[in-house]
PDB file of C-alpha atoms and ligand atoms in Angstrom:
ATOM      1  CA  MET B 247     -16.394  69.784 101.172  1.00  0.00           C
ATOM      2  CA  SER B 248     -14.521  72.215 102.611  1.00  0.00           C
ATOM      3  CA  SER B 249     -11.337  73.561 101.329  1.00  0.00           C
ATOM      4  CA  THR B 250      -8.999  72.131 103.749  1.00  0.00           C
ATOM      5  CA  THR B 251     -10.738  68.675 103.190  1.00  0.00           C
ATOM      6  CA  GLU B 252     -10.205  69.133  99.128  1.00  0.00           C
ATOM      7  CA  ALA B 253      -6.403  70.418  99.706  1.00  0.00           C
ATOM      8  CA  SER B 254      -5.766  67.589 101.908  1.00  0.00           C
ATOM      9  CA  ALA B 255      -6.746  64.908  99.050  1.00  0.00           C
ATOM     10  CA  GLY B 256      -3.942  65.919  96.536  1.00  0.00           C
ATOM     11  CA  ARG B 257      -0.195  66.465  96.783  1.00  0.00           C
ATOM     12  CA  ALA B 258       1.091  70.096  97.676  1.00  0.00           C
ATOM     13  CA  GLN B 259       1.475  72.616  94.680  1.00  0.00           C
ATOM     14  CA  ILE B 260       4.840  72.662  94.584  1.00  0.00           C
ATOM     15  CA  ALA B 261       6.757  73.086  91.757  1.00  0.00           C
ATOM     16  CA  ALA B 262      10.058  71.394  92.819  1.00  0.00           C
ATOM     17  CA  ARG B 263       9.797  67.704  92.276  1.00  0.00           C
ATOM     18  CA  THR B 264      10.663  67.516  95.494  1.00  0.00           C
ATOM     19  CA  LEU B 265      12.021  69.889  98.745  1.00  0.00           C
ATOM     20  CA  ARG B 266      14.530  67.577 100.220  1.00  0.00           C
ATOM     21  CA  THR B 267      18.392  67.682 100.267  1.00  0.00           C
ATOM     22  CA  ASP B 268      19.256  65.222 101.537  1.00  0.00           C
ATOM     23  CA  ARG B 269      20.893  61.961  99.617  1.00  0.00           C
ATOM     24  CA  TRP B 270      16.832  60.801  99.393  1.00  0.00           C
ATOM     25  CA  TRP B 271      17.773  58.491  96.120  1.00  0.00           C
ATOM     26  CA  LEU B 272      20.726  56.582  96.848  1.00  0.00           C
ATOM     27  CA  PRO B 273      18.077  53.771  98.915  1.00  0.00           C
ATOM     28  CA  PRO B 274      16.129  52.499  96.453  1.00  0.00           C
ATOM     29  CA  LEU B 275      19.262  53.755  94.308  1.00  0.00           C
ATOM     30  CA  ALA B 276      20.940  50.154  96.413  1.00  0.00           C
ATOM     31  CA  ASN B 277      18.267  48.384  96.452  1.00  0.00           C
ATOM     32  CA  PHE B 278      17.378  48.487  92.993  1.00  0.00           C
ATOM     33  CA  VAL B 279      20.749  47.180  92.343  1.00  0.00           C
ATOM     34  CA  GLY B 280      20.727  44.411  95.415  1.00  0.00           C
ATOM     35  CA  LEU B 281      17.718  42.801  94.585  1.00  0.00           C
ATOM     36  CA  ALA B 282      18.152  43.198  90.184  1.00  0.00           C
ATOM     37  CA  LEU B 283      21.127  41.800  90.393  1.00  0.00           C
ATOM     38  CA  TRP B 284      19.921  38.324  92.952  1.00  0.00           C
ATOM     39  CA  VAL B 285      17.196  38.101  89.868  1.00  0.00           C
ATOM     40  CA  VAL B 286      19.824  37.184  88.129  1.00  0.00           C
ATOM     41  CA  TYR B 287      21.725  35.184  89.655  1.00  0.00           C
ATOM     42  CA  ALA B 288      18.794  33.230  90.722  1.00  0.00           C
ATOM     43  CA  THR B 289      17.602  32.955  87.515  1.00  0.00           C
ATOM     44  CA  VAL B 290      20.876  31.447  86.223  1.00  0.00           C
ATOM     45  CA  ARG B 291      21.225  29.322  88.664  1.00  0.00           C
ATOM     46  CA  ALA B 292      17.453  28.006  88.939  1.00  0.00           C
ATOM     47  CA  PHE B 293      17.691  27.410  85.273  1.00  0.00           C
ATOM     48  CA  MET B 294      21.044  25.761  84.871  1.00  0.00           C
ATOM     49  CA  GLN B 295      20.400  22.460  86.005  1.00  0.00           C
ATOM     50  CA  ASP B 296      23.866  21.746  87.311  1.00  0.00           C
ATOM     51  CA  TRP B 297      26.087  21.900  89.839  1.00  0.00           C
ATOM     52  CA  TYR B 298      22.793  21.207  92.368  1.00  0.00           C
ATOM     53  CA  PHE B 299      24.661  18.472  94.700  1.00  0.00           C
ATOM     54  CA  VAL B 300      27.007  17.153  96.116  1.00  0.00           C
ATOM     55  CA  PRO B 301      26.755  13.351  96.414  1.00  0.00           C
ATOM     56  CA  GLN B 302      29.325  12.796  98.587  1.00  0.00           C
ATOM     57  CA  TYR B 303      28.359  15.488 101.750  1.00  0.00           C
ATOM     58  CA  ASN B 304      24.466  14.951 100.518  1.00  0.00           C
ATOM     59  CA  TYR B 305      25.143  18.703 100.695  1.00  0.00           C
ATOM     60  CA  LEU B 306      21.619  20.128  98.023  1.00  0.00           C
ATOM     61  CA  THR B 307      21.441  24.155  97.835  1.00  0.00           C
ATOM     62  CA  PRO B 308      18.098  25.170  98.594  1.00  0.00           C
ATOM     63  CA  PHE B 309      17.532  26.562  94.774  1.00  0.00           C
ATOM     64  CA  TYR B 310      17.085  23.109  93.558  1.00  0.00           C
ATOM     65  CA  SER B 311      14.891  22.451  97.426  1.00  0.00           C
ATOM     66  CA  PRO B 312      13.059  20.166  96.907  1.00  0.00           C
ATOM     67  CA  CYS B 313      14.536  18.424  93.760  1.00  0.00           C
ATOM     68  CA  VAL B 314      10.877  16.874  91.404  1.00  0.00           C
ATOM     69  CA  SER B 315      12.417  16.951  88.023  1.00  0.00           C
ATOM     70  CA  ASN B 316      13.338  13.768  86.279  1.00  0.00           C
ATOM     71  CA  GLY B 317      16.539  14.979  85.718  1.00  0.00           C
ATOM     72  CA  CYS B 318      18.332  15.146  88.997  1.00  0.00           C
ATOM     73  CA  VAL B 319      20.120  12.840  90.376  1.00  0.00           C
ATOM     74  CA  GLU B 320      18.679   9.730  92.169  1.00  0.00           C
ATOM     75  CA  GLN B 321      20.031  10.594  95.665  1.00  0.00           C
ATOM     76  CA  ALA B 322      19.622  14.249  96.006  1.00  0.00           C
ATOM     77  CA  ALA B 323      15.404  13.572  95.049  1.00  0.00           C
ATOM     78  CA  HIS B 324      14.444  13.090  98.436  1.00  0.00           C
ATOM     79  CA  PHE B 325      10.448  13.535  97.570  1.00  0.00           C
ATOM     80  CA  GLY B 326      10.652  11.451  93.591  1.00  0.00           C
ATOM     81  CA  ARG B 327      10.675  12.778  90.946  1.00  0.00           C
ATOM     82  CA  PHE B 328       7.891  13.814  88.465  1.00  0.00           C
ATOM     83  CA  LEU B 329       8.086  16.484  86.262  1.00  0.00           C
ATOM     84  CA  PRO B 330       9.610  15.928  82.892  1.00  0.00           C
ATOM     85  CA  ASP B 331      13.172  17.307  82.320  1.00  0.00           C
ATOM     86  CA  VAL B 332      12.912  19.844  79.876  1.00  0.00           C
ATOM     87  CA  TRP B 333      15.701  23.218  79.977  1.00  0.00           C
ATOM     88  CA  TRP B 334      13.198  26.010  80.744  1.00  0.00           C
ATOM     89  CA  LEU B 335      11.594  23.898  83.714  1.00  0.00           C
ATOM     90  CA  PRO B 336      13.829  24.299  87.237  1.00  0.00           C
ATOM     91  CA  TYR B 337      14.110  20.575  89.214  1.00  0.00           C
ATOM     92  CA  ALA B 338      12.191  23.040  91.636  1.00  0.00           C
ATOM     93  CA  SER B 339       9.863  24.393  90.113  1.00  0.00           C
ATOM     94  CA  LEU B 340       7.172  22.457  92.399  1.00  0.00           C
ATOM     95  CA  THR B 341       8.185  25.410  95.130  1.00  0.00           C
ATOM     96  CA  LEU B 342       9.974  28.006  93.473  1.00  0.00           C
ATOM     97  CA  PRO B 343       6.996  29.985  92.026  1.00  0.00           C
ATOM     98  CA  PHE B 344       5.765  30.221  95.390  1.00  0.00           C
ATOM     99  CA  LEU B 345       8.849  31.341  96.658  1.00  0.00           C
ATOM    100  CA  LEU B 346       8.875  33.845  94.271  1.00  0.00           C
ATOM    101  CA  LEU B 347       5.802  34.862  95.772  1.00  0.00           C
ATOM    102  CA  PHE B 348       6.025  34.814  98.676  1.00  0.00           C
ATOM    103  CA  ARG B 349       8.985  37.427  98.277  1.00  0.00           C
ATOM    104  CA  LEU B 350       6.909  39.544  96.181  1.00  0.00           C
ATOM    105  CA  THR B 351       3.957  39.544  98.700  1.00  0.00           C
ATOM    106  CA  CYS B 352       6.382  40.912 101.117  1.00  0.00           C
ATOM    107  CA  TYR B 353       5.169  43.851 103.584  1.00  0.00           C
ATOM    108  CA  TYR B 354       9.018  44.669 102.624  1.00  0.00           C
ATOM    109  CA  TYR B 355       9.951  44.273  99.541  1.00  0.00           C
ATOM    110  CA  ARG B 356       6.723  45.951  98.237  1.00  0.00           C
ATOM    111  CA  LYS B 357       8.182  48.932  99.523  1.00  0.00           C
ATOM    112  CA  ALA B 358      11.350  48.194  98.328  1.00  0.00           C
ATOM    113  CA  TYR B 359      10.676  47.878  95.210  1.00  0.00           C
ATOM    114  CA  TYR B 360       7.766  50.215  94.563  1.00  0.00           C
ATOM    115  CA  ARG B 361      10.152  52.142  95.627  1.00  0.00           C
ATOM    116  CA  ALA B 362      13.498  50.698  93.387  1.00  0.00           C
ATOM    117  CA  PHE B 363      11.991  49.975  90.068  1.00  0.00           C
ATOM    118  CA  TRP B 364       8.439  51.768  89.477  1.00  0.00           C
ATOM    119  CA  LEU B 365       9.422  54.606  92.155  1.00  0.00           C
ATOM    120  CA  SER B 366       5.902  54.932  93.105  1.00  0.00           C
ATOM    121  CA  PRO B 367       6.604  56.933  95.399  1.00  0.00           C
ATOM    122  CA  PRO B 368      10.958  56.679  95.159  1.00  0.00           C
ATOM    123  CA  ALA B 369      11.314  58.285  98.784  1.00  0.00           C
ATOM    124  CA  CYS B 370       9.143  59.546 101.616  1.00  0.00           C
ATOM    125  CA  ALA B 371       8.331  63.212 100.167  1.00  0.00           C
ATOM    126  CA  VAL B 372       9.410  62.702  96.801  1.00  0.00           C
ATOM    127  CA  ALA B 373       6.733  62.685  94.094  1.00  0.00           C
ATOM    128  CA  GLU B 374       6.730  59.768  91.605  1.00  0.00           C
ATOM    129  CA  PRO B 375       6.444  60.256  87.820  1.00  0.00           C
ATOM    130  CA  HIS B 376       3.417  58.964  87.010  1.00  0.00           C
ATOM    131  CA  LYS B 377       0.255  60.347  87.116  1.00  0.00           C
ATOM    132  CA  LYS B 378      -2.383  58.536  88.520  1.00  0.00           C
ATOM    133  CA  TYR B 379      -2.400  56.128  92.039  1.00  0.00           C
ATOM    134  CA  THR B 380      -4.748  53.215  92.375  1.00  0.00           C
ATOM    135  CA  GLY B 381      -2.377  51.666  95.018  1.00  0.00           C
ATOM    136  CA  GLU B 382      -3.648  48.451  94.980  1.00  0.00           C
ATOM    137  CA  THR B 383      -7.171  48.312  94.461  1.00  0.00           C
ATOM    138  CA  ARG B 384      -6.744  46.742  91.483  1.00  0.00           C
ATOM    139  CA  PHE B 385      -5.395  43.894  89.687  1.00  0.00           C
ATOM    140  CA  PRO B 386      -3.214  42.533  89.355  1.00  0.00           C
ATOM    141  CA  LEU B 387      -1.492  44.041  92.537  1.00  0.00           C
ATOM    142  CA  LEU B 388      -4.473  43.374  94.050  1.00  0.00           C
ATOM    143  CA  GLY B 389      -3.341  40.436  94.166  1.00  0.00           C
ATOM    144  CA  GLN B 390       0.001  41.367  96.813  1.00  0.00           C
ATOM    145  CA  ASN B 391      -3.489  40.470 100.203  1.00  0.00           C
ATOM    146  CA  LEU B 392      -2.681  36.559  98.958  1.00  0.00           C
ATOM    147  CA  HIS B 393       0.593  36.925 100.710  1.00  0.00           C
ATOM    148  CA  ARG B 394      -0.972  35.150 103.701  1.00  0.00           C
ATOM    149  CA  TYR B 395      -1.435  32.266 101.657  1.00  0.00           C
ATOM    150  CA  PHE B 396       1.743  31.994 100.343  1.00  0.00           C
ATOM    151  CA  PHE B 397       3.108  32.225 103.925  1.00  0.00           C
ATOM    152  CA  TYR B 398       1.941  29.174 105.076  1.00  0.00           C
ATOM    153  CA  ILE B 399       3.997  27.477 101.876  1.00  0.00           C
ATOM    154  CA  ALA B 400       6.935  28.900 102.327  1.00  0.00           C
ATOM    155  CA  ALA B 401       6.619  27.886 106.691  1.00  0.00           C
ATOM    156  CA  ILE B 402       5.764  24.008 104.728  1.00  0.00           C
ATOM    157  CA  ILE B 403       9.117  24.850 102.378  1.00  0.00           C
ATOM    158  CA  SER B 404      11.128  25.919 105.081  1.00  0.00           C
ATOM    159  CA  LEU B 405      10.900  22.551 106.593  1.00  0.00           C
ATOM    160  CA  ILE B 406      12.035  20.834 103.639  1.00  0.00           C
ATOM    161  CA  ASN B 407      15.055  23.470 103.963  1.00  0.00           C
ATOM    162  CA  THR B 408      15.093  21.982 107.503  1.00  0.00           C
ATOM    163  CA  TYR B 409      15.353  18.267 105.848  1.00  0.00           C
ATOM    164  CA  ASP B 410      17.822  19.185 104.024  1.00  0.00           C
ATOM    165  CA  ALA B 411      20.216  21.054 106.023  1.00  0.00           C
ATOM    166  CA  ILE B 412      19.437  17.635 108.572  1.00  0.00           C
ATOM    167  CA  GLU B 413      20.470  14.928 105.611  1.00  0.00           C
ATOM    168  CA  ALA B 414      23.465  17.011 104.988  1.00  0.00           C
ATOM    169  CA  PHE B 415      25.167  15.005 108.403  1.00  0.00           C
ATOM    170  CA  ILE B 416      24.936  12.039 106.525  1.00  0.00           C
ATOM    171  CA  LYS B 417      27.541  10.988 103.912  1.00  0.00           C
ATOM    172  CA  GLU B 418      26.781   9.392 100.692  1.00  0.00           C
ATOM    173  CA  ASP B 419      28.901   5.815 102.666  1.00  0.00           C
ATOM    174  CA  GLY B 420      26.234   6.134 105.638  1.00  0.00           C
ATOM    175  CA  SER B 421      28.179   7.942 108.717  1.00  0.00           C
ATOM    176  CA  PHE B 422      27.816  11.495 110.176  1.00  0.00           C
ATOM    177  CA  GLY B 423      30.106  14.403 109.183  1.00  0.00           C
ATOM    178  CA  LEU B 424      30.384  17.981 109.284  1.00  0.00           C
ATOM    179  CA  GLY B 425      31.594  20.402 107.001  1.00  0.00           C
ATOM    180  CA  LEU B 426      31.608  23.588 106.562  1.00  0.00           C
ATOM    181  CA  GLY B 427      29.389  23.661 103.735  1.00  0.00           C
ATOM    182  CA  ASN B 428      26.897  21.440 106.984  1.00  0.00           C
ATOM    183  CA  ILE B 429      27.240  24.344 109.091  1.00  0.00           C
ATOM    184  CA  ILE B 430      26.356  27.590 105.585  1.00  0.00           C
ATOM    185  CA  LEU B 431      23.462  25.437 105.049  1.00  0.00           C
ATOM    186  CA  VAL B 432      22.173  25.544 109.074  1.00  0.00           C
ATOM    187  CA  ILE B 433      23.208  29.266 109.146  1.00  0.00           C
ATOM    188  CA  ASN B 434      21.355  29.402 105.812  1.00  0.00           C
ATOM    189  CA  VAL B 435      17.503  26.983 107.322  1.00  0.00           C
ATOM    190  CA  VAL B 436      17.305  28.894 110.435  1.00  0.00           C
ATOM    191  CA  MET B 437      17.153  33.157 109.216  1.00  0.00           C
ATOM    192  CA  LEU B 438      14.909  31.296 107.272  1.00  0.00           C
ATOM    193  CA  TRP B 439      13.326  30.427 109.133  1.00  0.00           C
ATOM    194  CA  ALA B 440      13.799  34.276 111.490  1.00  0.00           C
ATOM    195  CA  TYR B 441      12.597  36.023 108.122  1.00  0.00           C
ATOM    196  CA  THR B 442       9.486  33.413 107.415  1.00  0.00           C
ATOM    197  CA  VAL B 443       8.560  34.327 111.326  1.00  0.00           C
ATOM    198  CA  SER B 444       8.987  37.727 111.230  1.00  0.00           C
ATOM    199  CA  CYS B 445       6.199  38.008 108.477  1.00  0.00           C
ATOM    200  CA  HIS B 446       3.568  40.334 109.247  1.00  0.00           C
ATOM    201  CA  SER B 447       1.416  37.452 108.243  1.00  0.00           C
ATOM    202  CA  CYS B 448       2.620  35.306 110.564  1.00  0.00           C
ATOM    203  CA  ARG B 449       2.807  37.816 113.294  1.00  0.00           C
ATOM    204  CA  SER B 450      -1.254  38.780 112.517  1.00  0.00           C
ATOM    205  CA  ILE B 451      -1.949  35.012 112.711  1.00  0.00           C
ATOM    206  CA  ILE B 452      -0.342  34.310 116.486  1.00  0.00           C
ATOM    207  CA  GLY B 453      -1.486  37.132 117.346  1.00  0.00           C
ATOM    208  CA  GLY B 454      -4.365  38.212 116.137  1.00  0.00           C
ATOM    209  CA  ARG B 455      -8.521  38.423 116.320  1.00  0.00           C
ATOM    210  CA  LEU B 456      -8.261  38.151 120.451  1.00  0.00           C
ATOM    211  CA  ASN B 457     -10.152  40.584 121.992  1.00  0.00           C
ATOM    212  CA  HIS B 458      -7.542  39.870 125.543  1.00  0.00           C
ATOM    213  CA  PHE B 459      -4.455  38.719 125.552  1.00  0.00           C
ATOM    214  CA  SER B 460      -4.453  38.129 129.229  1.00  0.00           C
ATOM    215  CA  LYS B 461      -7.106  35.169 127.900  1.00  0.00           C
ATOM    216  CA  HIS B 462      -4.508  34.049 125.759  1.00  0.00           C
ATOM    217  CA  PRO B 463      -1.360  33.669 127.749  1.00  0.00           C
ATOM    218  CA  LEU B 464       0.434  31.214 125.295  1.00  0.00           C
ATOM    219  CA  ARG B 465      -0.283  33.803 121.921  1.00  0.00           C
ATOM    220  CA  TYR B 466       0.326  36.630 123.851  1.00  0.00           C
ATOM    221  CA  LYS B 467       4.167  35.051 124.378  1.00  0.00           C
ATOM    222  CA  LEU B 468       4.589  33.535 120.829  1.00  0.00           C
ATOM    223  CA  TRP B 469       3.191  36.760 119.767  1.00  0.00           C
ATOM    224  CA  VAL B 470       6.151  39.048 121.785  1.00  0.00           C
ATOM    225  CA  GLN B 471       8.870  36.802 120.308  1.00  0.00           C
ATOM    226  CA  VAL B 472       7.602  37.662 116.833  1.00  0.00           C
ATOM    227  CA  SER B 473       7.259  40.996 116.826  1.00  0.00           C
ATOM    228  CA  ARG B 474      10.644  41.616 118.204  1.00  0.00           C
ATOM    229  CA  LEU B 475      11.253  39.399 115.475  1.00  0.00           C
ATOM    230  CA  ASN B 476       9.301  41.369 112.770  1.00  0.00           C
ATOM    231  CA  GLY B 477      10.919  44.244 114.099  1.00  0.00           C
ATOM    232  CA  LYS B 478      14.023  43.194 112.258  1.00  0.00           C
ATOM    233  CA  HIS B 479      11.518  42.040 108.590  1.00  0.00           C
ATOM    234  CA  MET B 480      13.658  44.170 106.333  1.00  0.00           C
ATOM    235  CA  GLN B 481      17.769  42.910 107.617  1.00  0.00           C
ATOM    236  CA  LEU B 482      15.559  39.096 107.665  1.00  0.00           C
ATOM    237  CA  ALA B 483      14.648  40.249 104.177  1.00  0.00           C
ATOM    238  CA  TRP B 484      18.010  41.300 103.043  1.00  0.00           C
ATOM    239  CA  THR B 485      19.757  38.525 105.242  1.00  0.00           C
ATOM    240  CA  THR B 486      18.242  35.327 103.471  1.00  0.00           C
ATOM    241  CA  LEU B 487      19.136  36.666 100.507  1.00  0.00           C
ATOM    242  CA  ALA B 488      22.985  36.829 101.071  1.00  0.00           C
ATOM    243  CA  THR B 489      22.250  33.643 103.075  1.00  0.00           C
ATOM    244  CA  LEU B 490      20.947  32.118 100.007  1.00  0.00           C
ATOM    245  CA  ALA B 491      23.635  33.423  97.061  1.00  0.00           C
ATOM    246  CA  ILE B 492      26.007  31.697  99.988  1.00  0.00           C
ATOM    247  CA  THR B 493      24.556  28.260 100.222  1.00  0.00           C
ATOM    248  CA  ASP B 494      23.434  28.257  96.829  1.00  0.00           C
ATOM    249  CA  PHE B 495      26.994  29.012  95.880  1.00  0.00           C
ATOM    250  CA  TYR B 496      29.752  27.265  98.095  1.00  0.00           C
ATOM    251  CA  ILE B 497      27.499  24.173  96.489  1.00  0.00           C
ATOM    252  CA  MET B 498      28.309  24.785  93.218  1.00  0.00           C
ATOM    253  CA  ALA B 499      31.924  25.627  93.964  1.00  0.00           C
ATOM    254  CA  VAL B 500      33.165  22.153  96.064  1.00  0.00           C
ATOM    255  CA  SER B 501      29.961  20.576  92.817  1.00  0.00           C
ATOM    256  CA  ALA B 502      31.878  21.753  90.112  1.00  0.00           C
ATOM    257  CA  GLY B 503      35.151  20.727  91.919  1.00  0.00           C
ATOM    258  CA  TRP B 504      36.455  24.433  91.957  1.00  0.00           C
ATOM    259  CA  PHE B 505      37.972  23.951  96.067  1.00  0.00           C
ATOM    260  CA  ALA B 506      37.165  20.962  97.590  1.00  0.00           C
ATOM    261  CA  ASP B 507      34.908  21.317 100.882  1.00  0.00           C
ATOM    262  CA  LEU B 508      36.252  22.698 104.463  1.00  0.00           C
ATOM    263  CA  ARG B 509      36.527  19.417 106.537  1.00  0.00           C
ATOM    264  CA  ILE B 510      35.936  18.799 110.272  1.00  0.00           C
ATOM    265  CA  VAL B 511      34.515  16.020 110.766  1.00  0.00           C
ATOM    266  CA  GLY B 512      34.785  12.633 108.261  1.00  0.00           C
TER     267      GLY B 512
HETATM  268 FE1  FES L 104       7.673  39.810 104.779  1.00  0.00          FE
HETATM  269 FE2  FES L 104       5.758  38.412 104.750  1.00  0.00          FE
HETATM  270  S1  FES L 104       5.228  40.302 105.426  1.00  0.00           S
HETATM  271  S2  FES L 104       7.251  37.501 104.497  1.00  0.00           S
END
């Protein structure tokens, strides 16, 4: 092995942790705070088992969809109630673990939490504190390769969220209704679709394994659109965290009676 190859195999031998002089620590710090706050909020809400449904307007928060526990209000349980009603089992236990795994294995979130939580590395050209680096070649990080399968499940869950958003236009008495809650639910589901479709796995499923795009014009067109969205994947990842939290908070507030839904029709 030549000395040049040997030198390139390791990190630059400099005493300083980094030669960067900009505020490189700001993005990982912001990601740490943002993700930690969101996880705390989502965990509290998932286990709250209350204020998740507004029967009058059929608003169901995505954090409880589909509601499949025996503890769910019957009207909110669009797909039946079959899980035991115990405090340690969220009402949407059928889907929440997969949504968590979908986001945990997402290419963007991986970058964000590897940097923000594991400092591995904290930023470009900043040495990490760990002595060893095995990448994603071993368990449990080897499981990151399952992302494609979580994408399929997430797409099905997005369909369920779409169903919930449509269902919310039918009020308890069977008549049509439109309120601010509907608008929030629809915006959330549109953003969820945009995030899901912009997934790197989706892009490779749509346009991958093809030798000639010219022979598959439809897939090429779809791939171009998905690629466009894919360029905004990071923004969509954060936007959907925001829309999910806003949707859930709004439905919690209306359900708890903190304020009334702003009605437009009905
Ligand atoms: Fe982020 Fe697939 S890469 S959801």
